[in-house]
Short mmCIF file of C-alpha atoms and ligand atoms in Angstrom, two decimals:
data_model
loop_
_atom_site.label_atom_id
_atom_site.label_comp_id
_atom_site.label_asym_id
_atom_site.label_seq_id
_atom_site.Cartn_x
_atom_site.Cartn_y
_atom_site.Cartn_z
CA UNK A 487 16.53 10.21 23.58
CA UNK A 488 13.26 8.41 24.04
CA UNK A 489 11.82 7.04 20.67
CA UNK A 490 9.61 4.32 19.43
CA UNK A 491 9.81 2.26 16.32
CA UNK A 492 7.69 0.07 14.62
CA UNK A 493 8.56 -3.34 13.23
CA UNK A 494 6.04 -4.90 12.55
CA UNK A 495 2.18 -4.03 13.45
CA UNK A 496 0.25 -6.98 12.62
CA UNK A 497 -1.52 -10.02 14.40
CA UNK A 498 -1.59 -13.64 13.96
CA UNK A 499 0.01 -14.47 11.08
CA UNK A 500 2.46 -12.55 8.26
CA UNK A 501 0.65 -11.23 5.60
CA UNK A 502 2.75 -9.67 2.69
CA UNK A 503 0.50 -8.89 -0.52
CA UNK A 504 -0.15 -5.64 -2.68
CA UNK A 505 -3.17 -5.05 -0.54
CA UNK A 506 -0.61 -4.17 2.65
CA UNK A 507 1.69 -2.44 1.34
CA UNK A 508 0.78 0.92 2.72
CA UNK A 509 0.87 -0.48 6.35
CA UNK A 510 2.77 -3.49 6.26
CA UNK A 511 2.05 -7.20 6.82
CA UNK A 512 5.14 -8.22 9.50
CA UNK A 513 3.46 -9.83 12.98
CA UNK A 514 4.59 -8.06 16.10
CA UNK A 515 7.62 -6.54 17.18
CA UNK A 516 8.34 -2.50 17.69
CA UNK A 517 12.00 -1.19 19.17
CA UNK A 518 11.89 0.98 22.30
CA UNK A 519 15.48 3.39 22.40
CA UNK A 520 15.88 5.25 25.55
CA UNK A 521 18.86 7.20 25.79
CA UNK A 522 21.75 3.84 25.50
CA UNK A 523 19.15 1.50 25.92
CA UNK A 524 17.74 -0.64 22.89
CA UNK A 525 14.49 -2.90 24.24
CA UNK A 526 12.66 -4.57 21.71
CA UNK A 527 8.88 -5.63 22.58
CA UNK A 528 7.96 -8.98 20.62
CA UNK A 529 9.60 -11.22 18.37
CA UNK A 530 7.29 -11.71 15.33
CA UNK A 531 8.37 -11.96 11.95
CA UNK A 532 9.24 -7.30 11.99
CA UNK A 533 12.21 -8.62 14.42
CA UNK A 534 14.49 -10.44 11.16
CA UNK A 535 15.06 -6.33 9.64
CA UNK A 536 15.65 -5.25 13.44
CA UNK A 537 18.60 -7.53 13.15
CA UNK A 538 20.05 -6.75 10.19
CA UNK A 539 19.85 -2.75 11.41
CA UNK A 540 21.63 -4.05 14.77
CA UNK A 541 24.22 -5.77 13.36
CA UNK A 542 24.96 -2.63 11.06
CA UNK A 543 24.70 0.22 13.87
CA UNK A 544 26.99 -2.92 16.13
CA UNK A 545 24.16 -2.66 18.99
CA UNK A 546 25.63 -5.40 21.33
CA UNK A 547 22.88 -5.44 24.32
CA UNK A 548 19.70 -6.18 23.32
CA UNK A 549 16.22 -6.31 25.80
CA UNK A 550 13.74 -8.47 24.64
CA UNK A 551 10.49 -7.90 26.42
CA UNK A 552 7.62 -10.98 25.13
CA UNK A 553 3.92 -9.92 26.29
CA UNK A 554 3.05 -13.92 25.40
CA UNK A 555 4.54 -17.01 23.48
CA UNK A 556 1.83 -17.14 20.16
CA UNK A 557 3.44 -17.80 17.12
CA UNK A 558 2.85 -14.31 16.09
CA UNK A 559 5.14 -12.38 18.63
CA UNK A 560 8.09 -15.31 18.71
CA UNK A 561 7.81 -16.39 15.30
CA UNK A 562 11.15 -14.19 14.28
CA UNK A 563 13.36 -14.30 16.68
CA UNK A 564 15.05 -16.97 15.05
CA UNK A 565 16.10 -15.31 12.74
CA UNK A 566 17.11 -12.50 14.62
CA UNK A 567 21.38 -12.72 13.69
CA UNK A 568 22.21 -10.55 16.30
CA UNK A 569 21.52 -13.52 18.47
CA UNK A 570 24.05 -16.47 16.94
CA UNK A 571 26.58 -12.97 17.47
CA UNK A 572 29.34 -14.63 20.65
CA UNK A 573 29.86 -10.85 20.95
CA UNK A 574 26.70 -9.98 21.62
CA UNK A 575 24.57 -9.82 24.87
CA UNK A 576 20.65 -10.51 24.82
CA UNK A 577 18.10 -10.46 28.22
CA UNK A 578 14.95 -12.10 27.44
CA UNK A 579 11.78 -11.54 29.99
CA UNK A 580 8.24 -12.66 30.09
CA UNK A 581 5.78 -12.74 32.39
CA UNK A 582 3.33 -15.64 31.84
CA UNK A 583 5.49 -18.52 31.76
CA UNK A 584 6.91 -18.53 35.56
CA UNK A 585 4.89 -21.69 36.34
CA UNK A 586 4.96 -23.37 33.18
CA UNK A 587 8.50 -24.21 32.53
CA UNK A 588 10.00 -20.62 32.01
CA UNK A 589 10.99 -18.96 28.57
CA UNK A 590 13.76 -20.42 27.82
CA UNK A 591 11.98 -23.79 27.31
CA UNK A 592 9.08 -22.14 25.49
CA UNK A 593 11.50 -20.81 23.21
CA UNK A 594 13.49 -24.09 22.78
CA UNK A 595 10.50 -26.06 21.59
CA UNK A 596 9.98 -23.69 18.95
CA UNK A 597 13.51 -24.20 17.86
CA UNK A 598 13.06 -28.15 18.08
CA UNK A 599 12.95 -30.43 15.19
CA UNK A 600 11.46 -31.63 12.85
CA UNK A 601 9.90 -27.82 13.44
CA UNK A 602 12.81 -26.16 13.18
CA UNK A 603 16.56 -27.32 12.10
CA UNK A 604 18.48 -24.89 14.00
CA UNK A 605 18.10 -25.07 17.98
CA UNK A 606 18.14 -22.65 20.60
CA UNK A 607 21.55 -23.44 21.96
CA UNK A 608 22.82 -22.68 18.19
CA UNK A 609 22.12 -18.64 19.23
CA UNK A 610 25.86 -18.32 20.87
CA UNK A 611 25.36 -14.50 22.03
CA UNK A 612 25.47 -14.45 25.29
CA UNK A 613 21.58 -14.90 26.34
CA UNK A 614 19.95 -14.37 29.71
CA UNK A 615 16.37 -15.69 30.24
CA UNK A 616 14.36 -13.92 33.08
CA UNK A 617 10.92 -15.19 34.10
CA UNK A 618 9.08 -13.30 36.22
CA UNK A 619 4.57 -12.50 37.21
CA UNK A 620 2.59 -10.44 35.36
CA UNK A 621 2.49 -7.05 37.52
CA UNK A 622 5.68 -7.10 38.91
CA UNK A 623 7.55 -3.89 38.81
CA UNK A 624 11.31 -3.60 37.39
CA UNK A 625 14.69 -1.68 36.81
CA UNK A 626 16.80 -2.22 33.78
CA UNK A 627 19.87 -1.06 33.17
CA UNK A 628 20.59 1.80 35.00
CA UNK A 629 17.45 3.91 35.20
CA UNK A 630 14.82 2.26 33.07
CA UNK A 631 12.12 2.21 34.74
CA UNK A 632 9.59 -1.42 33.48
CA UNK A 633 5.66 -1.60 34.86
CA UNK A 634 3.71 -4.48 34.35
CA UNK A 635 0.09 -6.09 34.67
CA UNK A 636 -1.24 -9.10 33.47
CA UNK A 637 -3.74 -9.20 29.97
CA UNK A 638 -6.97 -10.38 29.23
CA UNK A 639 -5.50 -12.92 27.04
CA UNK A 640 -5.73 -17.29 25.81
CA UNK A 641 -2.55 -18.78 27.73
CA UNK A 642 -2.04 -15.48 29.13
CA UNK A 643 0.09 -12.03 28.43
CA UNK A 644 2.11 -9.31 29.74
CA UNK A 645 1.54 -5.78 29.05
CA UNK A 646 4.13 -3.13 29.46
CA UNK A 647 4.82 0.02 30.36
CA UNK A 648 7.85 1.38 30.04
CA UNK A 649 9.71 4.84 31.74
CA UNK A 650 12.68 6.82 30.98
CA UNK A 651 13.51 10.65 31.77
CA UNK A 652 9.97 11.66 33.10
CA UNK A 653 7.97 9.81 29.52
CA UNK A 654 6.17 6.60 29.27
CA UNK A 655 5.14 4.36 26.56
CA UNK A 656 3.08 1.35 27.27
CA UNK A 657 2.31 -1.91 24.51
CA UNK A 658 -1.01 -3.64 25.65
CA UNK A 659 -0.89 -6.49 23.13
CA UNK A 660 -2.61 -8.98 23.26
CA UNK A 661 -6.22 -7.96 25.09
CA UNK A 662 -9.52 -8.84 25.39
CA UNK A 663 -11.90 -6.29 26.96
CA UNK A 664 -15.73 -6.83 28.51
CA UNK A 665 -17.99 -4.09 26.98
CA UNK A 666 -18.80 -1.19 29.26
CA UNK A 667 -16.26 -2.37 31.83
CA UNK A 668 -12.77 -0.97 31.36
CA UNK A 669 -10.30 -2.67 32.59
CA UNK A 670 -8.53 -1.77 35.93
CA UNK A 671 -4.90 -3.30 35.50
CA UNK A 672 -5.28 -1.75 31.98
CA UNK A 673 -6.05 1.64 32.80
CA UNK A 674 -3.14 1.64 36.29
CA UNK A 675 -0.92 0.64 33.49
CA UNK A 676 -1.18 3.66 30.69
CA UNK A 677 -2.12 5.88 33.11
CA UNK A 678 -0.85 9.29 32.41
CA UNK A 679 1.70 7.64 29.44
CA UNK A 680 3.13 9.22 26.42
CA UNK A 681 1.86 6.81 24.03
CA UNK A 682 0.00 3.65 24.72
CA UNK A 683 0.13 0.55 22.36
CA UNK A 684 -2.99 -0.98 21.95
CA UNK A 685 -4.26 -4.47 20.21
CA UNK A 686 -6.80 -3.14 17.94
CA UNK A 687 -7.27 -6.21 16.15
CA UNK A 688 -11.20 -5.66 15.63
CA UNK A 689 -13.47 -3.06 15.05
CA UNK A 690 -16.30 -2.53 18.14
CA UNK A 691 -18.75 -4.04 14.89
CA UNK A 692 -17.38 -6.94 14.46
CA UNK A 693 -16.01 -7.37 18.16
CA UNK A 694 -19.43 -9.78 19.25
CA UNK A 695 -18.33 -12.23 16.89
CA UNK A 696 -15.31 -12.50 18.29
CA UNK A 697 -15.78 -12.78 22.10
CA UNK A 698 -13.43 -15.34 23.52
CA UNK A 699 -10.75 -15.06 20.79
CA UNK A 700 -8.37 -12.39 23.17
CA UNK A 701 -8.77 -9.10 21.09
CA UNK A 702 -10.01 -6.13 21.72
CA UNK A 703 -10.83 -2.96 19.60
CA UNK A 704 -9.56 0.20 18.70
CA UNK A 705 -12.69 2.42 20.11
CA UNK A 706 -11.92 0.50 23.53
CA UNK A 707 -8.55 1.60 23.14
CA UNK A 708 -9.57 5.28 22.99
CA UNK A 709 -12.46 4.85 25.91
CA UNK A 710 -8.92 3.60 28.21
CA UNK A 711 -6.70 6.16 26.75
CA UNK A 712 -9.54 8.47 27.66
CA UNK A 713 -10.23 7.80 31.03
CA UNK A 714 -6.35 6.66 32.19
CA UNK A 715 -5.30 10.24 30.70
CA UNK A 716 -3.24 9.46 28.49
CA UNK A 717 -1.82 11.66 25.75
CA UNK A 718 -1.44 9.51 22.36
CA UNK A 719 -3.07 5.57 20.74
CA UNK A 720 -1.15 3.85 18.55
CA UNK A 721 -3.63 1.73 16.61
CA UNK A 722 -1.60 -2.31 16.61
CA UNK A 723 -2.01 -5.84 15.97
CA UNK A 724 -3.83 -5.37 12.68
CA UNK A 725 -6.71 -7.70 11.28
CA UNK A 726 -4.27 -9.60 8.65
CA UNK A 727 -7.70 -9.31 6.34
CA UNK A 728 -7.86 -5.48 7.55
CA UNK A 729 -6.27 -4.79 3.64
CA UNK A 730 -4.62 -1.32 3.33
CA UNK A 731 -8.18 0.20 2.10
CA UNK A 732 -10.08 -1.16 5.27
CA UNK A 733 -7.16 0.61 7.78
CA UNK A 734 -7.73 4.01 5.60
CA UNK A 735 -11.32 3.59 6.23
CA UNK A 736 -10.05 2.85 10.64
CA UNK A 737 -7.30 5.41 10.43
CA UNK A 738 -9.80 8.45 9.60
CA UNK A 739 -12.57 7.18 11.42
CA UNK A 740 -10.30 6.75 15.02
CA UNK A 741 -8.65 10.35 13.93
CA UNK A 742 -12.17 12.36 13.73
CA UNK A 743 -13.25 10.22 17.31
CA UNK A 744 -9.78 11.57 19.04
CA UNK A 745 -7.87 13.61 17.46
CA UNK A 746 -4.62 11.12 19.78
CA UNK A 747 -5.24 8.68 17.89
CA UNK A 748 -3.61 6.67 14.69
CA UNK A 749 -3.00 3.63 12.81
CA UNK A 750 0.41 2.17 13.29
CA UNK A 751 2.55 1.72 10.14
CA UNK A 752 5.91 -0.52 9.73
CA UNK A 753 8.54 2.20 9.94
CA UNK A 754 6.71 4.75 11.18
CA UNK A 755 8.96 6.54 14.27
CA UNK A 756 7.40 8.16 17.33
CA UNK A 757 9.32 10.43 19.09
CA UNK A 758 8.61 10.77 22.48
CA UNK A 759 11.78 13.09 23.28
CA UNK A 760 14.37 14.20 21.12
CA UNK A 761 17.60 15.05 23.44
ZN1 ZN B 1021 -0.57 -11.80 18.51
ZN1 ZN B 1022 -1.54 -13.92 20.92
#
């Protein structure tokens, strides 16, 4: 089995409101099930309910791949309950901090008084931290190939490609494009992938007023997927001000532009290989 489930699809900040019901208000968190392996992409607020499911299902070994450490991608981690259970094992990877003190230090700064009362050391699971350099590839848990690429984002970010039994899912957020110039690092990462989850914070119409903010558009996601021969695009990292009716309009326009694109919703499952 190779499947993806969206637990948080927003960028910037969680936005619970009656106008964010259909697509969801939690920030970035995506679960990847590859055979017996459980991966988590980012630890935004969506990781809290995922942690409850892991406790219920008895998942004991968890690999967390972080794109970067802006709030919307790590703020849920202190509320990920399996991390406090000494019978569980967590492996946390990041590709943007090798020369800046490493991921353990940055996560401990988030869990430090006076901004948070519980220190990182209270996480009693067996937690291993691993810093790599975006662009490196590695193999995990006997057979899952992870490829990475540097993204164009303030303070840097890492894009991931997870390959399992001949299929590939890519997670490319947060990143800013240059209009008229497809990002070669991303094209290489997503080539021929079954699914590309892409930073679609803005529309092309909004983008000119947001240059330098580190994000991209769903239209650029389609251009990249088409150029790289990727099969499907998940529009992701929604701007909190894009309420349900606005997202419905994006979904319709995106589908009309490229039928293989769809808007990611909290709770949505995408199966890449069912058996
Ligand atoms: Zn973000
Ligand atoms: Zn960011």
